[in-house]
mmCIF file of C-alpha atoms in Angstrom:
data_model
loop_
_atom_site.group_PDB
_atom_site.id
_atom_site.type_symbol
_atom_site.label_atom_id
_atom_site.label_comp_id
_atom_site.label_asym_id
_atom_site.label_seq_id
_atom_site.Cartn_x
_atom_site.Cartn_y
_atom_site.Cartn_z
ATOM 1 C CA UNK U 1 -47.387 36.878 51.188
ATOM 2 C CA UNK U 2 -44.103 38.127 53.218
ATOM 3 C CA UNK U 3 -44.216 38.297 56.792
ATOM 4 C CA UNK U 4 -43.534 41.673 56.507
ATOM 5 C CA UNK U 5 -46.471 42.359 55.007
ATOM 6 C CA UNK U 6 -48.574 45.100 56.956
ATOM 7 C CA UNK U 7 -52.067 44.456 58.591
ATOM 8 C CA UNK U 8 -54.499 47.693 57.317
ATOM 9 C CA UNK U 9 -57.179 48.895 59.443
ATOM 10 C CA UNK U 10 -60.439 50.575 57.375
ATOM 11 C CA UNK U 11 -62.429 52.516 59.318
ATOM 12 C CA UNK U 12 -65.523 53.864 57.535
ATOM 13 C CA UNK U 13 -68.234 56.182 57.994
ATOM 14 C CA UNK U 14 -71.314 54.233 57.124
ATOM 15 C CA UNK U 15 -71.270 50.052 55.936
ATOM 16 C CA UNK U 16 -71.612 51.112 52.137
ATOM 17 C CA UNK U 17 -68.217 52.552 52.351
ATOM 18 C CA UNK U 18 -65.858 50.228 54.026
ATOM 19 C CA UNK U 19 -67.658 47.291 51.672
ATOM 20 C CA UNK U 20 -66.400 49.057 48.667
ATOM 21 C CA UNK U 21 -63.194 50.116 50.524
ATOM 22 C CA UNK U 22 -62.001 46.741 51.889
ATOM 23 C CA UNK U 23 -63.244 44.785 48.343
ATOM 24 C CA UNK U 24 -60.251 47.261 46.977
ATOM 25 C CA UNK U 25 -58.062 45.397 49.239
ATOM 26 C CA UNK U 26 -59.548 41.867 48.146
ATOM 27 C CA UNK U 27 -59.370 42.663 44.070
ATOM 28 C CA UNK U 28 -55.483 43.359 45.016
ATOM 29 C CA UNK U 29 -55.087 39.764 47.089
ATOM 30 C CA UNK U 30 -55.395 41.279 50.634
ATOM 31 C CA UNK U 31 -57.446 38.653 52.876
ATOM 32 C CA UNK U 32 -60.230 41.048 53.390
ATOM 33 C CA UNK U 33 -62.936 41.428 55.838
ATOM 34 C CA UNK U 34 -65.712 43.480 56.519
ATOM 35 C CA UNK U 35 -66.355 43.303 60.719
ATOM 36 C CA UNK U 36 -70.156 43.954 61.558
ATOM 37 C CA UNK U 37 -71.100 44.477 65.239
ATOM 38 C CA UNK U 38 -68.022 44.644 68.216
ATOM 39 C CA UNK U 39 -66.611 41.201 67.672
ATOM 40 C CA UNK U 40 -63.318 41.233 66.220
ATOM 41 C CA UNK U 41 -61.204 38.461 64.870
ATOM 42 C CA UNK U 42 -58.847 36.183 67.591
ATOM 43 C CA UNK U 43 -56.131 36.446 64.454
ATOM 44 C CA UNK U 44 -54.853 38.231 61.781
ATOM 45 C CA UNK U 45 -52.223 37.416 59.399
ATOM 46 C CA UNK U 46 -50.314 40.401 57.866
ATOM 47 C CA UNK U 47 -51.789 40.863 54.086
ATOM 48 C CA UNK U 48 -54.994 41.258 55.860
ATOM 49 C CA UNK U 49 -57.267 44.143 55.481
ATOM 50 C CA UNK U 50 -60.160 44.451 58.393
ATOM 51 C CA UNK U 51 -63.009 47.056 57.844
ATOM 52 C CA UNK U 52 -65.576 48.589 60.418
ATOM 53 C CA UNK U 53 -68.049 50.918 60.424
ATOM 54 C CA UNK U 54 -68.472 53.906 62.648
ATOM 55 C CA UNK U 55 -71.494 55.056 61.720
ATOM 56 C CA UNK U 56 -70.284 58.769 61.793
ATOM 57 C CA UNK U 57 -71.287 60.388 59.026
ATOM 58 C CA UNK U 58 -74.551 61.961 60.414
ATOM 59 C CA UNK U 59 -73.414 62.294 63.815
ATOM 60 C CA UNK U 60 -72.669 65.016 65.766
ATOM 61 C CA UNK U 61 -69.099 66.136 65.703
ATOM 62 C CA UNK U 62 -68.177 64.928 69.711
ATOM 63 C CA UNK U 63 -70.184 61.660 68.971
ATOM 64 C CA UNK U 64 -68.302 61.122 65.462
ATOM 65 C CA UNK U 65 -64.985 61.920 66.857
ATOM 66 C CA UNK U 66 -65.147 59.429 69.442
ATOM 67 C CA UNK U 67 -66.827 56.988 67.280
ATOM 68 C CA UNK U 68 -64.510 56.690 64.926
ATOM 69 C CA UNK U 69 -61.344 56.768 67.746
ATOM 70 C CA UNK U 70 -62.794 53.988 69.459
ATOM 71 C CA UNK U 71 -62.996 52.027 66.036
ATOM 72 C CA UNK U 72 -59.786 52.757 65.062
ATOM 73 C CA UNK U 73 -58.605 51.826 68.950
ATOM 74 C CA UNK U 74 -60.508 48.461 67.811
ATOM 75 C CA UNK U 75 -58.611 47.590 64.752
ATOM 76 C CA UNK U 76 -55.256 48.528 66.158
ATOM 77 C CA UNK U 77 -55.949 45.929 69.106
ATOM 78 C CA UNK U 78 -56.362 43.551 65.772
ATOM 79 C CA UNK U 79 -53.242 44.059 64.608
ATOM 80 C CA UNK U 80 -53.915 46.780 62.578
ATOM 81 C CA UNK U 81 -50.543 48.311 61.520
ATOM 82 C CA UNK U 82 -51.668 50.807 59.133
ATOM 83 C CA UNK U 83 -54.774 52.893 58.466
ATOM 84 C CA UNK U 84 -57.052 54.264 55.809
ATOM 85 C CA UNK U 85 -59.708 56.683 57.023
ATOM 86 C CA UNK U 86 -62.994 55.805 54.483
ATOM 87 C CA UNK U 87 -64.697 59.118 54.015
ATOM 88 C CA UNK U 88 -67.565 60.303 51.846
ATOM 89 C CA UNK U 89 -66.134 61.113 48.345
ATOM 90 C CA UNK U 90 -68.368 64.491 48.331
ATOM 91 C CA UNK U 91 -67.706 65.261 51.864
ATOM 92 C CA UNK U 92 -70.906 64.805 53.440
ATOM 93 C CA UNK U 93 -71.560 64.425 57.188
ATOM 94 C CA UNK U 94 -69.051 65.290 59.528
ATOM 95 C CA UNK U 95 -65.758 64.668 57.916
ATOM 96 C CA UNK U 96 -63.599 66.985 60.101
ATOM 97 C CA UNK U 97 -64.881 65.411 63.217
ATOM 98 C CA UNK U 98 -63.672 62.021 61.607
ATOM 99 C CA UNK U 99 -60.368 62.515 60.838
ATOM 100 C CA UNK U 100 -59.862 64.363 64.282
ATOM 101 C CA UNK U 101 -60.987 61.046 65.464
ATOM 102 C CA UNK U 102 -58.898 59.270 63.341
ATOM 103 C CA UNK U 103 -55.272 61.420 64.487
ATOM 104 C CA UNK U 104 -56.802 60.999 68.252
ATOM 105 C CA UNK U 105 -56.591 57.251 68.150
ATOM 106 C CA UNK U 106 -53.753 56.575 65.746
ATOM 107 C CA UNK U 107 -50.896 59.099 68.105
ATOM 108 C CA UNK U 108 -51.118 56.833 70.910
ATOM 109 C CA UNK U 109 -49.439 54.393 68.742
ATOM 110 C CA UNK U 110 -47.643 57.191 66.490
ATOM 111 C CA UNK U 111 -46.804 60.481 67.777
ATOM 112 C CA UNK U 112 -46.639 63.065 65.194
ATOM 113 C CA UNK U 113 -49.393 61.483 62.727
ATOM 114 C CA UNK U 114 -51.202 63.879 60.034
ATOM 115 C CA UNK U 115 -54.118 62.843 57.709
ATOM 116 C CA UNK U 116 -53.745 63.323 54.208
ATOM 117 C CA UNK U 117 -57.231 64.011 52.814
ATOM 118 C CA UNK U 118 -58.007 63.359 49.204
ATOM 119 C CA UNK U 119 -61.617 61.917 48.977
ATOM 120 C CA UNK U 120 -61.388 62.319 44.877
ATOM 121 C CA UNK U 121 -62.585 59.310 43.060
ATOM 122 C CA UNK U 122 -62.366 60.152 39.284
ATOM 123 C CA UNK U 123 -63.832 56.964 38.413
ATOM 124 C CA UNK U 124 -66.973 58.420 39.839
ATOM 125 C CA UNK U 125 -66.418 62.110 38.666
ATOM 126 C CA UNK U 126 -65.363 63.427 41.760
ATOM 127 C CA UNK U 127 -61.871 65.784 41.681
ATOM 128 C CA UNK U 128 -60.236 67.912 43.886
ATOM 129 C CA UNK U 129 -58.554 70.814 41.400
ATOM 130 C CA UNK U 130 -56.752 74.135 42.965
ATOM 131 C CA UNK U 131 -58.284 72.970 46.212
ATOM 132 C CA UNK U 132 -61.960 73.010 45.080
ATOM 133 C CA UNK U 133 -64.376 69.762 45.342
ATOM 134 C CA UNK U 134 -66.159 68.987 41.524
ATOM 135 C CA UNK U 135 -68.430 66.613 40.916
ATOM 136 C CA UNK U 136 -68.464 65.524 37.269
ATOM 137 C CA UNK U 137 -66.739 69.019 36.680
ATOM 138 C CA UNK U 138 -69.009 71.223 38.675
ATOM 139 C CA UNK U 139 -69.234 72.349 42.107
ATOM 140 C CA UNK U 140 -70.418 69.783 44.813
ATOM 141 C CA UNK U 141 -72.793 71.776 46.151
ATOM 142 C CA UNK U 142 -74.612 72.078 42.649
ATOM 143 C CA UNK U 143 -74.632 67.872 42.883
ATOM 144 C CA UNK U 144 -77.179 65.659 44.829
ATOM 145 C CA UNK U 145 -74.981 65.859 47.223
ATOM 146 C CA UNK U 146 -75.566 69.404 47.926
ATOM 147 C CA UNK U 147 -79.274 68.554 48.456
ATOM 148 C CA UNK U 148 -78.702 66.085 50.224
ATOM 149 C CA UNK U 149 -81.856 65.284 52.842
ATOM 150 C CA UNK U 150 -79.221 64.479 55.886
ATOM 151 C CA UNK U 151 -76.051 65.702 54.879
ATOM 152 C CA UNK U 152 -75.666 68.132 51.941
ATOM 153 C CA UNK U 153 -72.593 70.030 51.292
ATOM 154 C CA UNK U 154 -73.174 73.700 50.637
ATOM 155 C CA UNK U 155 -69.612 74.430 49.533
ATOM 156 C CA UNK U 156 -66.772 73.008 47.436
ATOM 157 C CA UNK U 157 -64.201 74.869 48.929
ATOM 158 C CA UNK U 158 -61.961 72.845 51.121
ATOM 159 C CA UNK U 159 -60.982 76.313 53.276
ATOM 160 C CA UNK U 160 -64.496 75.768 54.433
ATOM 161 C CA UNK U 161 -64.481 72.289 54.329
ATOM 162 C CA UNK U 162 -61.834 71.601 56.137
ATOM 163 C CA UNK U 163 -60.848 75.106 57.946
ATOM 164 C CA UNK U 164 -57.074 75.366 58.425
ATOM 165 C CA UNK U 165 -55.980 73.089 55.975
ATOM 166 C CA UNK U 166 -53.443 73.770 53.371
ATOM 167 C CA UNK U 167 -54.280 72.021 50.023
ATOM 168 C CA UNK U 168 -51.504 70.957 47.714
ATOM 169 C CA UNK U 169 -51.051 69.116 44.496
ATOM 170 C CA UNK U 170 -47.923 66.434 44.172
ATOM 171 C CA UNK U 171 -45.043 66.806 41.919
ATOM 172 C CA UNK U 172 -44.846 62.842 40.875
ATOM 173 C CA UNK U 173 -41.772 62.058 42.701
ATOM 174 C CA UNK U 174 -42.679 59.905 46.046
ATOM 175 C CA UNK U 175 -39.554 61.036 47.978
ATOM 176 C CA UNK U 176 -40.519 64.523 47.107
ATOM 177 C CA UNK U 177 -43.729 64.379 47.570
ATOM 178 C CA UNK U 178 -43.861 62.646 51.095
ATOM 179 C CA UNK U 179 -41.468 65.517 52.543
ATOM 180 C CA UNK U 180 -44.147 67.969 50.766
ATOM 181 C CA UNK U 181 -47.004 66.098 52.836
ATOM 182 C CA UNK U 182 -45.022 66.455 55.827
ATOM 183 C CA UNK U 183 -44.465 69.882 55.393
ATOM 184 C CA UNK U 184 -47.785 71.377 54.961
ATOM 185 C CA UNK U 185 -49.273 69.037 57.610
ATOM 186 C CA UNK U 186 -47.111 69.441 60.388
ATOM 187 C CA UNK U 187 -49.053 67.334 62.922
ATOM 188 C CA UNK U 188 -52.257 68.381 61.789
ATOM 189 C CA UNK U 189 -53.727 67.696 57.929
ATOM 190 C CA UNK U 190 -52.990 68.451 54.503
ATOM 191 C CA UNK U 191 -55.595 68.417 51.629
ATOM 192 C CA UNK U 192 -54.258 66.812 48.209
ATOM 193 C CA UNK U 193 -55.380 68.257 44.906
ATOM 194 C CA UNK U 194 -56.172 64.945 42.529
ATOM 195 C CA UNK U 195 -58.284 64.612 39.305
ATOM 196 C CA UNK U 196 -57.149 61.215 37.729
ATOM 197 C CA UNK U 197 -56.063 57.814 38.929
ATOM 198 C CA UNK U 198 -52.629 58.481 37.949
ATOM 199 C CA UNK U 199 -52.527 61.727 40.332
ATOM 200 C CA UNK U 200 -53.881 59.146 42.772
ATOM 201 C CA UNK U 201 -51.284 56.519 42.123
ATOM 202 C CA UNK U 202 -49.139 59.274 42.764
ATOM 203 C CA UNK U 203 -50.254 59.888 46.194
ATOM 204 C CA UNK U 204 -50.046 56.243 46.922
ATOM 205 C CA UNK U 205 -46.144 55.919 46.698
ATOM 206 C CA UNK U 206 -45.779 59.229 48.393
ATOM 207 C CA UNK U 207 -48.125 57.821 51.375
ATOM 208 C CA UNK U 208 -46.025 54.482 51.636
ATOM 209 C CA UNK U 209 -43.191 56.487 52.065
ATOM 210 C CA UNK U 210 -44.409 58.383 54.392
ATOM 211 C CA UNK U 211 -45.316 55.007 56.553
ATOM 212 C CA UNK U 212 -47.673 54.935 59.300
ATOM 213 C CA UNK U 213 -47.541 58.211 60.312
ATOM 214 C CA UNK U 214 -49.309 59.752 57.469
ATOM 215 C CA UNK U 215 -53.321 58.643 57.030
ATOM 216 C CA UNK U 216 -54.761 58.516 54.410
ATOM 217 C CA UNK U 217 -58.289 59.555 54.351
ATOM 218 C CA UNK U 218 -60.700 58.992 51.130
ATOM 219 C CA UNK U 219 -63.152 57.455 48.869
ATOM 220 C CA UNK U 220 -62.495 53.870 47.529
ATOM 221 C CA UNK U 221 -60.507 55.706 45.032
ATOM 222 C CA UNK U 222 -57.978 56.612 47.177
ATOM 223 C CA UNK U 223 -58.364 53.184 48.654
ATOM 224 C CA UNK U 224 -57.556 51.238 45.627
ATOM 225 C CA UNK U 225 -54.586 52.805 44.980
ATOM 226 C CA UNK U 226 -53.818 52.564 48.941
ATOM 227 C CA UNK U 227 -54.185 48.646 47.861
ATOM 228 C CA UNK U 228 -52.138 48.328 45.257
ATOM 229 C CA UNK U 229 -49.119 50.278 46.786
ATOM 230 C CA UNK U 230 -49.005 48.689 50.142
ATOM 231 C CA UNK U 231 -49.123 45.290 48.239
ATOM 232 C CA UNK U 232 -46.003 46.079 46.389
ATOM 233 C CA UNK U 233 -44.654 47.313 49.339
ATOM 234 C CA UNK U 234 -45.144 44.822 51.572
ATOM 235 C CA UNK U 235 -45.014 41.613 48.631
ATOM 236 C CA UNK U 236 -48.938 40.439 49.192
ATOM 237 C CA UNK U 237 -49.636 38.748 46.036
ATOM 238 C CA UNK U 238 -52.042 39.114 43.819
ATOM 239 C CA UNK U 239 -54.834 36.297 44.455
ATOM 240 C CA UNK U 240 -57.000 34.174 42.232
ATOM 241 C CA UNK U 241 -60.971 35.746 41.195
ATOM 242 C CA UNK U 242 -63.513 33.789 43.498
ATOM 243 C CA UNK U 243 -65.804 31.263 41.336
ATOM 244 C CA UNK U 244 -69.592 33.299 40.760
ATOM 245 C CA UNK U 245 -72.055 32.274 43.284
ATOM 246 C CA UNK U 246 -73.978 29.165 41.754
ATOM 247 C CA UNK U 247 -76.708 30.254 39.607
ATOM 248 C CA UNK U 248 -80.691 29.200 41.739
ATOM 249 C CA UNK U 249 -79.161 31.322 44.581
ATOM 250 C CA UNK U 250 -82.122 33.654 46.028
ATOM 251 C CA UNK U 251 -80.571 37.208 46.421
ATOM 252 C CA UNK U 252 -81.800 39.783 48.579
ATOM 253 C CA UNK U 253 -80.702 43.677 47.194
ATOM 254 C CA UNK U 254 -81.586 45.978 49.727
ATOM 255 C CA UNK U 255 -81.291 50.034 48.472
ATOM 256 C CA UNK U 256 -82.133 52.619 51.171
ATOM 257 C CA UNK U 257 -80.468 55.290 49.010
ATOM 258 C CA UNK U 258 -82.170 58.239 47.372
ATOM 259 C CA UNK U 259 -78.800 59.022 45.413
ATOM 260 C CA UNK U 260 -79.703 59.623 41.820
ATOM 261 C CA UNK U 261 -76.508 56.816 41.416
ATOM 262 C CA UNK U 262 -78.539 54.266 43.407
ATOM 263 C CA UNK U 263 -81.473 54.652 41.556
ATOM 264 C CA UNK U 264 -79.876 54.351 38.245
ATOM 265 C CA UNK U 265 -78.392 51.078 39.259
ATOM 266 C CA UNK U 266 -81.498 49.749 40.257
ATOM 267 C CA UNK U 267 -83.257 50.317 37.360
ATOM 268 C CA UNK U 268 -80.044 48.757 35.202
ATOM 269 C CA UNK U 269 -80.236 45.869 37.058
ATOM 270 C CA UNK U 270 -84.033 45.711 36.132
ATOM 271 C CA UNK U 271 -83.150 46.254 32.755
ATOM 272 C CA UNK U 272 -80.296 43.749 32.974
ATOM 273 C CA UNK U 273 -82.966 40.825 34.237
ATOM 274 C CA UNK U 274 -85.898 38.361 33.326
ATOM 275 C CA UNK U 275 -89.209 39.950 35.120
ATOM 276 C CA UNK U 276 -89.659 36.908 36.398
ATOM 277 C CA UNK U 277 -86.218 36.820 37.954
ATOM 278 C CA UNK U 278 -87.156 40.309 39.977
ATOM 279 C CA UNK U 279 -89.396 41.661 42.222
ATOM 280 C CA UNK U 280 -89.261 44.903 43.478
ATOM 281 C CA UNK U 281 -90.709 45.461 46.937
ATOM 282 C CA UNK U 282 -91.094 49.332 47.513
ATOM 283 C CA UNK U 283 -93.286 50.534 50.219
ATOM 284 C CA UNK U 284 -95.614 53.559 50.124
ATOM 285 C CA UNK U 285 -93.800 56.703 52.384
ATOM 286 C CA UNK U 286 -96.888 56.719 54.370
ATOM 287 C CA UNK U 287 -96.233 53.131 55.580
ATOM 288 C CA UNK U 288 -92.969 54.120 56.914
ATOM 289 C CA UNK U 289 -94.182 55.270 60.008
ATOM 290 C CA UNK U 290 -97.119 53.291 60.767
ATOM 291 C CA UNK U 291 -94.920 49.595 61.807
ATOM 292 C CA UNK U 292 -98.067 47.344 62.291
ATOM 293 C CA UNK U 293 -99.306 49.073 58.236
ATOM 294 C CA UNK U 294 -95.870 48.166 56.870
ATOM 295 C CA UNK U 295 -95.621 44.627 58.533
ATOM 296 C CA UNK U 296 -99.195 43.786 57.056
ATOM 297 C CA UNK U 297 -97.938 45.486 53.583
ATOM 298 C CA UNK U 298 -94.824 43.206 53.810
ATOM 299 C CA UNK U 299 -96.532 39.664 54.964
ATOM 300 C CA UNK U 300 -99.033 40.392 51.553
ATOM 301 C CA UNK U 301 -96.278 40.818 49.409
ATOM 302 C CA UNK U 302 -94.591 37.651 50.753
ATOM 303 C CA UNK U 303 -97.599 35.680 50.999
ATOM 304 C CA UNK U 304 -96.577 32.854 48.512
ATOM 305 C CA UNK U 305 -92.881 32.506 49.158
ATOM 306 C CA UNK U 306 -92.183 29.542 46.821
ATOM 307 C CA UNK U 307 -93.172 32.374 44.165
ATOM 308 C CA UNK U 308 -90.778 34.842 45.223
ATOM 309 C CA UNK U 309 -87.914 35.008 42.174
ATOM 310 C CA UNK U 310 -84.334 34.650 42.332
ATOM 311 C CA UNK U 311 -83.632 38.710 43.049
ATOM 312 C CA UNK U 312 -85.838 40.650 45.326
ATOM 313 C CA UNK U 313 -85.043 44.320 45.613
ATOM 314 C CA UNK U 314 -86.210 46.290 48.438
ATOM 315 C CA UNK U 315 -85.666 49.508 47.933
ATOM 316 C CA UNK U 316 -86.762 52.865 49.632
ATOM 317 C CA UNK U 317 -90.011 55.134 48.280
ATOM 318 C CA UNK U 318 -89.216 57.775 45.757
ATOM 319 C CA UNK U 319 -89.442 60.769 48.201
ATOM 320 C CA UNK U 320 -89.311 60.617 51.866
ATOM 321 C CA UNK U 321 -89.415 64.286 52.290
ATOM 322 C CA UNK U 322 -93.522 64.995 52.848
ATOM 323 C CA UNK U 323 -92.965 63.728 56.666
ATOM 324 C CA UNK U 324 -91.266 65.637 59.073
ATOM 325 C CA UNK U 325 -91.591 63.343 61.616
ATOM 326 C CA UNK U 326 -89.122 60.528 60.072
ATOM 327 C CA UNK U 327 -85.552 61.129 60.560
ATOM 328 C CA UNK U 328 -82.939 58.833 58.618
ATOM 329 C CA UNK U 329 -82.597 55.964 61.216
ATOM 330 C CA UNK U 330 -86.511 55.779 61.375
ATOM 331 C CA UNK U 331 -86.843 55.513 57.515
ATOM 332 C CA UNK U 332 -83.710 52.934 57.877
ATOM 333 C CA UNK U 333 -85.156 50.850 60.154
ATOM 334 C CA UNK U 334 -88.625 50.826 58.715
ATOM 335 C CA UNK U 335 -86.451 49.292 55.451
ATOM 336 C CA UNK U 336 -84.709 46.742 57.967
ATOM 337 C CA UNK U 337 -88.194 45.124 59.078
ATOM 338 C CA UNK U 338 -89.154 44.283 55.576
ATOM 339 C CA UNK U 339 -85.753 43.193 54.878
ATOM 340 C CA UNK U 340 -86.233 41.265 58.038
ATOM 341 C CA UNK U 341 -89.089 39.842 56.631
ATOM 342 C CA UNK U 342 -88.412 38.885 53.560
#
């Protein structure tokens, strides 16, 4: 890779999304890593792409601002020359509070920065047409994500969404287009309409253009095409598949969400495997609560652990919604103990 190559920063609302942000990054050749916990690396070599979580999406908008500022203040002590802002591709949690985060931490080192916000992800049927949120073609708030249990979306309008925002759609010229994104934004944010890859693509160029001032803030969508661009741009080349991990490897799958998505991929990967390559470990909601229950569940399940098979999936109960005395982090770290465990 050239010398000139930049250094990108990913900061993410929960884990889930900067892994499949960053792994954007590695497909395109990017040395790529995903930074658990407050250590960060002694060196980083430009074609690197570093990834943290802030954990923002269900906080409260002061504790999510300054969450995700402090992780971006993080990766720019990294080296982090350039930024992509990983936010929910339906908008849940507290977005605004994010990217306010995001434009707090990223003036000191570039005064004037906006954030260009286009969490659209066609791949997964999310689009942003004539300023309007769709999920699979409908409204989001019609989607699971609108019932969400922690952080549903009652509207697809990004007025609401994002109040004060002008929403825009590109013209397919990058020069053009990165004046246009400067124009509505100002110093504050612009919302991009977007409803294929190509329109994302699109948004790409204009954003390297643009350079460091302008954030980007979206899905892994918008992150892939992020990838892509500022490898071009910057001549990181294209590197070579990893081998498979060997096969006799013991994998642990751990799925905490109730997303209708989530669920369908665990049950394809049950109908993708041997039974007596899987196990399924899936406590009872009423253990969830009750530690010293769920430990003694747990330890009976994992009694004979030369028996266990080569995937074990621990996954979440159906429904968590009959107790109101669980909130998300209980219910999470009920799941971590029998990861733990296992």
């Amino acid at each position: 890779m050239a010398s000139t190559a930049p250094i990108v920063g990913i900061a993410a609302d929960d884990v889930t999304g900067a892994t499949d942000s960053v792994v954007q990054f590695s497909r395109t050749g990017w040395s790529s890593r995903l930074l658990l916990g407050e250590l960060l690396p002694d060196s980083v070599l430009p074609g690197s792409a570093l990834a943290v979580n802030t954990d923002a999406r269900a906080l409260d908008p002061a504790t999510a601002r300054e969450a995700t500022a402090s992780a971006i203040r993080d990766l720019v002590t990294a080296g982090a020359d350039r930024l992509y802002l990983k936010i929910d591709s339906t908008m849940r949690g507290s977005v605004p509070a994010q990217v306010a985060g995001a434009l707090d931490a990223w003036r000191e080192q570039h005064p004037g920065c906006f954030a260009v916000v286009c969490p659209a992800y066609p791949a997964m049927g999310r689009t942003i047409e004539d300023g309007l949120l769709r999920v699979h073609g409908g409204p989001v708030e019609d989607s699971p994500a609108g019932r969400d249990p922690v952080t549903p979306v009652p509207t697809s309008e990004f007025s609401q969404l994002l109040p004060g925002t002008t929403t825009i759609s590109l013209s397919g010229s990058a020069d053009r287009d990165a004046q246009a994104l400067r124009d509505a934004a100002g110093s504050g944010v612009v919302v991009v309409n977007a409803a294929s890859d190509s329109d994302l693509r699109d948004l790409a160029a204009a954003l390297v253009v643009a350079g460091p001032t302008a954030i980007p803030a979206g899905s892994a969508g918008l992150a892939a095409a992020m990838a892509a661009a500022w490898a071009d741009a910057g001549a990181v080349h294209a590197a070579a598949e990893p081998a498979p991990a060997a096969q006799g490897q013991r994998i642990v799958v751990v799925v905490s969400s109730l997303h209708d998505v989530a669920r369908a991929q665990t049950d394809h990967l049950q109908s993708q495997l041997d039974s007596a390559d899987l196990r399924i470990l899936q406590p009872d909601e009423s253990l969830l609560d009750q530690p010293n229950r769920l430990a003694q569940w747990a330890a009976a399940e994992l009694e004979v652990p030369e028996s266990l098979p080569r995937v074990v999936v621990i996954t979440s109960p159906e429904a968590v919604g009959g107790s109101e005395t669980l909130s998300g982090t209980a219910i999470a770290n009920s799941l971590a103990s029998v990861v733990q465990q296992t």
